[in-house]
Amino acid sequence: MEEEKGVLVGRKRNRRSGKAEGGGGGGESEHETHIRTERQRRKKMSNMFSSLHALLPQLPAKVDKSTIVNEAVNYIKTLEHTLETLQKQRIEKLQNGMLVEYETWSSPNVVLNLCGDDAQISVCSPRKPGLLATIFKILEKHKLNVVSAHISSDNCRSLYMIHAHAGGASDEYSEAFSVEEMFKLAVGEMNLWLLSR
């Protein structure tokens, strides 16, 4: 019996360290493993709450975990609603984009075909020196960029086919007029120049 007491006394736990004294087992007990695992789990949860809190900048620095979760849920709902709204807008824009309106204006010497920010300008005129340079100057004056130009001519007349684009200019002129108005003003000026020569 005394030997058994000696063995029990020899294996008595040290309450402060949580390890068995004596016995020389050296292995971790089930209870110690559980405590270590629980500490790791709590640390991981704490890190996850910190990460979640960092994603919600509207929250104060010190806040309880239930508030973090509640705000995260509300924020996710807001994001879902925003996503839904943006998807609807995208679909509407795509549908409207498929129904692009083409508009045409014509005068005796100039025809304007307009589609969005792009236009096809056709100028047919008796041969006149400096006409192409004048057309380009007028387009530049109205902040319209020439994308391409094709010229056909014979002994009597010239035909100019110009693809122009409105965009990129952000000054008072381009803000005061719509794209349609800018092209119409330019074409009107071309027509006046042709009629006055």
Coordinates of C-alpha atoms in Angstrom, one line a residue:
M1 CA 0.0 0.0 0.0
E2 CA 2.8 2.4 0.9
E3 CA 4.4 1.6 -2.5
E4 CA 1.2 2.4 -4.2
K5 CA 0.9 5.7 -2.3
G6 CA 4.5 6.5 -3.2
V7 CA 3.6 5.9 -6.9
L8 CA 0.5 8.1 -6.6
V9 CA 2.5 10.8 -4.8
G10 CA 5.3 10.5 -7.3
R11 CA 2.8 11.1 -10.2
K12 CA 0.9 13.9 -8.5
R13 CA 0.1 16.8 -10.9
N14 CA 1.7 20.2 -10.5
R15 CA -1.4 22.5 -10.6
R16 CA 0.5 25.5 -12.0
S17 CA 2.2 23.8 -14.9
G18 CA -0.6 21.3 -15.6
K19 CA 2.1 18.6 -16.2
A20 CA 2.4 15.3 -14.2
E21 CA 5.3 15.3 -11.8
G22 CA 7.5 12.4 -11.9
G23 CA 6.6 9.2 -13.7
G24 CA 8.8 10.3 -16.7
G25 CA 6.0 9.7 -19.2
G26 CA 6.9 12.9 -21.2
G27 CA 3.7 12.6 -23.4
E28 CA 0.9 15.2 -23.5
S29 CA -2.3 14.2 -21.8
E30 CA -5.7 14.3 -23.5
H31 CA -6.7 17.2 -21.4
E32 CA -3.6 19.2 -22.3
T33 CA -4.2 18.5 -26.0
H34 CA -7.8 19.7 -25.7
I35 CA -6.6 23.0 -23.9
R36 CA -4.0 23.6 -26.6
T37 CA -6.5 23.0 -29.4
E38 CA -9.1 25.2 -27.8
R39 CA -6.5 28.1 -27.5
Q40 CA -5.6 27.7 -31.2
R41 CA -9.3 27.7 -32.2
R42 CA -10.0 30.9 -30.2
K43 CA -7.0 32.6 -31.6
K44 CA -8.1 31.7 -35.2
M45 CA -11.7 32.9 -34.4
S46 CA -10.2 36.2 -33.0
N47 CA -8.1 36.7 -36.2
M48 CA -11.2 36.0 -38.4
F49 CA -13.3 38.6 -36.4
S50 CA -10.4 41.1 -36.8
S51 CA -10.3 40.5 -40.5
L52 CA -14.1 40.9 -40.8
H53 CA -14.0 44.0 -38.7
A54 CA -11.3 45.5 -41.1
L55 CA -13.7 45.0 -44.0
L56 CA -16.3 47.1 -42.3
P57 CA -14.7 50.6 -42.1
Q58 CA -17.9 52.2 -40.7
L59 CA -17.5 50.4 -37.4
P60 CA -15.7 51.9 -34.5
A61 CA -12.3 50.5 -33.4
K62 CA -13.8 48.7 -30.3
V63 CA -17.0 46.8 -31.0
D64 CA -18.4 43.4 -29.8
K65 CA -18.4 40.3 -32.0
S66 CA -22.2 40.2 -32.4
T67 CA -22.2 43.8 -33.9
I68 CA -19.4 42.8 -36.3
V69 CA -21.5 39.8 -37.5
N70 CA -24.7 41.8 -37.7
E71 CA -23.0 44.6 -39.7
A72 CA -21.3 42.1 -42.0
V73 CA -24.7 40.5 -42.8
N74 CA -26.2 44.0 -43.5
Y75 CA -23.3 44.9 -45.7
I76 CA -23.5 41.7 -47.7
K77 CA -27.2 42.4 -48.3
T78 CA -26.4 45.9 -49.5
L79 CA -23.8 44.6 -51.9
E80 CA -26.2 42.0 -53.2
H81 CA -28.8 44.7 -53.9
T82 CA -26.1 46.9 -55.6
L83 CA -25.0 44.0 -57.8
E84 CA -28.6 43.2 -58.8
T85 CA -29.2 46.9 -59.7
L86 CA -25.9 47.1 -61.7
Q87 CA -26.8 43.9 -63.6
K88 CA -30.2 45.3 -64.5
Q89 CA -28.6 48.5 -65.8
R90 CA -26.1 46.5 -67.8
I91 CA -28.9 44.4 -69.4
E92 CA -30.8 47.6 -70.2
K93 CA -27.7 49.2 -71.8
L94 CA -27.0 46.1 -73.9
Q95 CA -30.6 46.0 -75.1
N96 CA -30.6 49.7 -75.9
G97 CA -27.2 49.3 -77.6
M98 CA -28.7 46.7 -79.9
L99 CA -31.3 49.3 -81.0
V100 CA -28.9 51.9 -82.1
E101 CA -30.6 54.8 -83.9
Y102 CA -29.1 56.0 -87.2
E103 CA -29.9 59.5 -88.2
T104 CA -29.4 61.1 -91.6
W105 CA -29.4 64.8 -92.7
S106 CA -28.8 65.9 -96.2
S107 CA -28.3 69.0 -98.2
P108 CA -27.4 69.5 -101.9
N109 CA -23.7 68.8 -101.4
V110 CA -23.3 67.2 -98.0
V111 CA -24.9 64.1 -96.4
L112 CA -24.5 63.3 -92.7
N113 CA -25.1 59.8 -91.3
L114 CA -24.9 59.8 -87.5
C115 CA -24.7 56.8 -85.2
G116 CA -23.8 57.5 -81.5
D117 CA -20.5 59.4 -81.4
D118 CA -19.5 58.4 -84.9
A119 CA -20.6 59.9 -88.2
Q120 CA -20.1 59.3 -91.9
I121 CA -19.9 62.6 -93.9
S122 CA -20.2 62.5 -97.7
V123 CA -19.3 65.7 -99.6
C124 CA -19.8 65.8 -103.3
S125 CA -18.6 69.0 -105.1
P126 CA -17.1 70.3 -108.3
R127 CA -13.3 70.2 -107.9
K128 CA -12.2 73.0 -105.7
P129 CA -8.7 73.6 -104.5
G130 CA -8.3 73.4 -100.7
L131 CA -11.6 71.7 -100.1
L132 CA -10.2 68.7 -98.2
A133 CA -8.0 71.0 -96.0
T134 CA -11.1 73.2 -95.3
I135 CA -13.2 70.1 -94.3
F136 CA -10.5 68.9 -91.9
K137 CA -10.2 72.4 -90.5
I138 CA -13.9 72.7 -89.9
L139 CA -14.0 69.2 -88.2
E140 CA -11.1 70.2 -86.0
K141 CA -12.7 73.5 -85.1
H142 CA -15.8 71.6 -83.8
K143 CA -13.7 69.1 -81.8
L144 CA -14.4 66.2 -84.2
N145 CA -11.7 63.7 -84.9
V146 CA -11.1 62.2 -88.4
V147 CA -10.9 58.4 -88.2
S148 CA -10.6 57.8 -92.0
A149 CA -11.1 59.6 -95.3
H150 CA -11.6 58.3 -98.8
I151 CA -11.4 60.5 -101.8
S152 CA -12.7 59.8 -105.4
S153 CA -12.5 62.3 -108.2
D154 CA -12.7 62.7 -111.9
N155 CA -12.1 65.7 -114.2
C156 CA -15.2 67.6 -112.9
R157 CA -15.9 66.7 -109.4
S158 CA -14.7 65.1 -106.1
L159 CA -16.4 62.9 -103.6
Y160 CA -15.1 62.8 -100.0
M161 CA -16.2 60.1 -97.6
I162 CA -15.1 60.9 -94.1
H163 CA -15.6 58.8 -90.9
A164 CA -15.4 61.2 -87.9
H165 CA -15.7 60.6 -84.2
A166 CA -16.8 62.9 -81.4
G167 CA -15.0 62.3 -78.2
G168 CA -12.1 63.0 -75.9
A169 CA -12.6 66.7 -75.8
S170 CA -13.7 68.0 -72.4
D171 CA -13.9 71.8 -72.8
E172 CA -16.7 74.3 -72.6
Y173 CA -17.5 73.9 -76.4
S174 CA -18.1 70.1 -76.2
E175 CA -20.0 70.5 -72.9
A176 CA -22.3 73.2 -74.4
F177 CA -23.3 71.1 -77.5
S178 CA -24.5 67.6 -77.9
V179 CA -22.7 65.3 -80.4
E180 CA -25.5 65.6 -82.8
E181 CA -25.3 69.5 -82.6
M182 CA -21.5 69.4 -83.1
F183 CA -21.8 67.3 -86.3
K184 CA -24.7 69.4 -87.6
L185 CA -22.8 72.7 -87.0
A186 CA -19.7 71.3 -88.8
V187 CA -21.7 70.0 -91.8
G188 CA -23.7 73.3 -92.0
E189 CA -20.4 75.2 -92.1
M190 CA -19.1 72.9 -94.9
N191 CA -22.2 73.4 -96.9
L192 CA -22.0 77.2 -96.5
W193 CA -18.3 77.1 -97.6
L194 CA -19.3 75.1 -100.7
L195 CA -22.2 77.3 -101.6
S196 CA -20.1 80.5 -101.2
R197 CA -17.4 79.4 -103.6

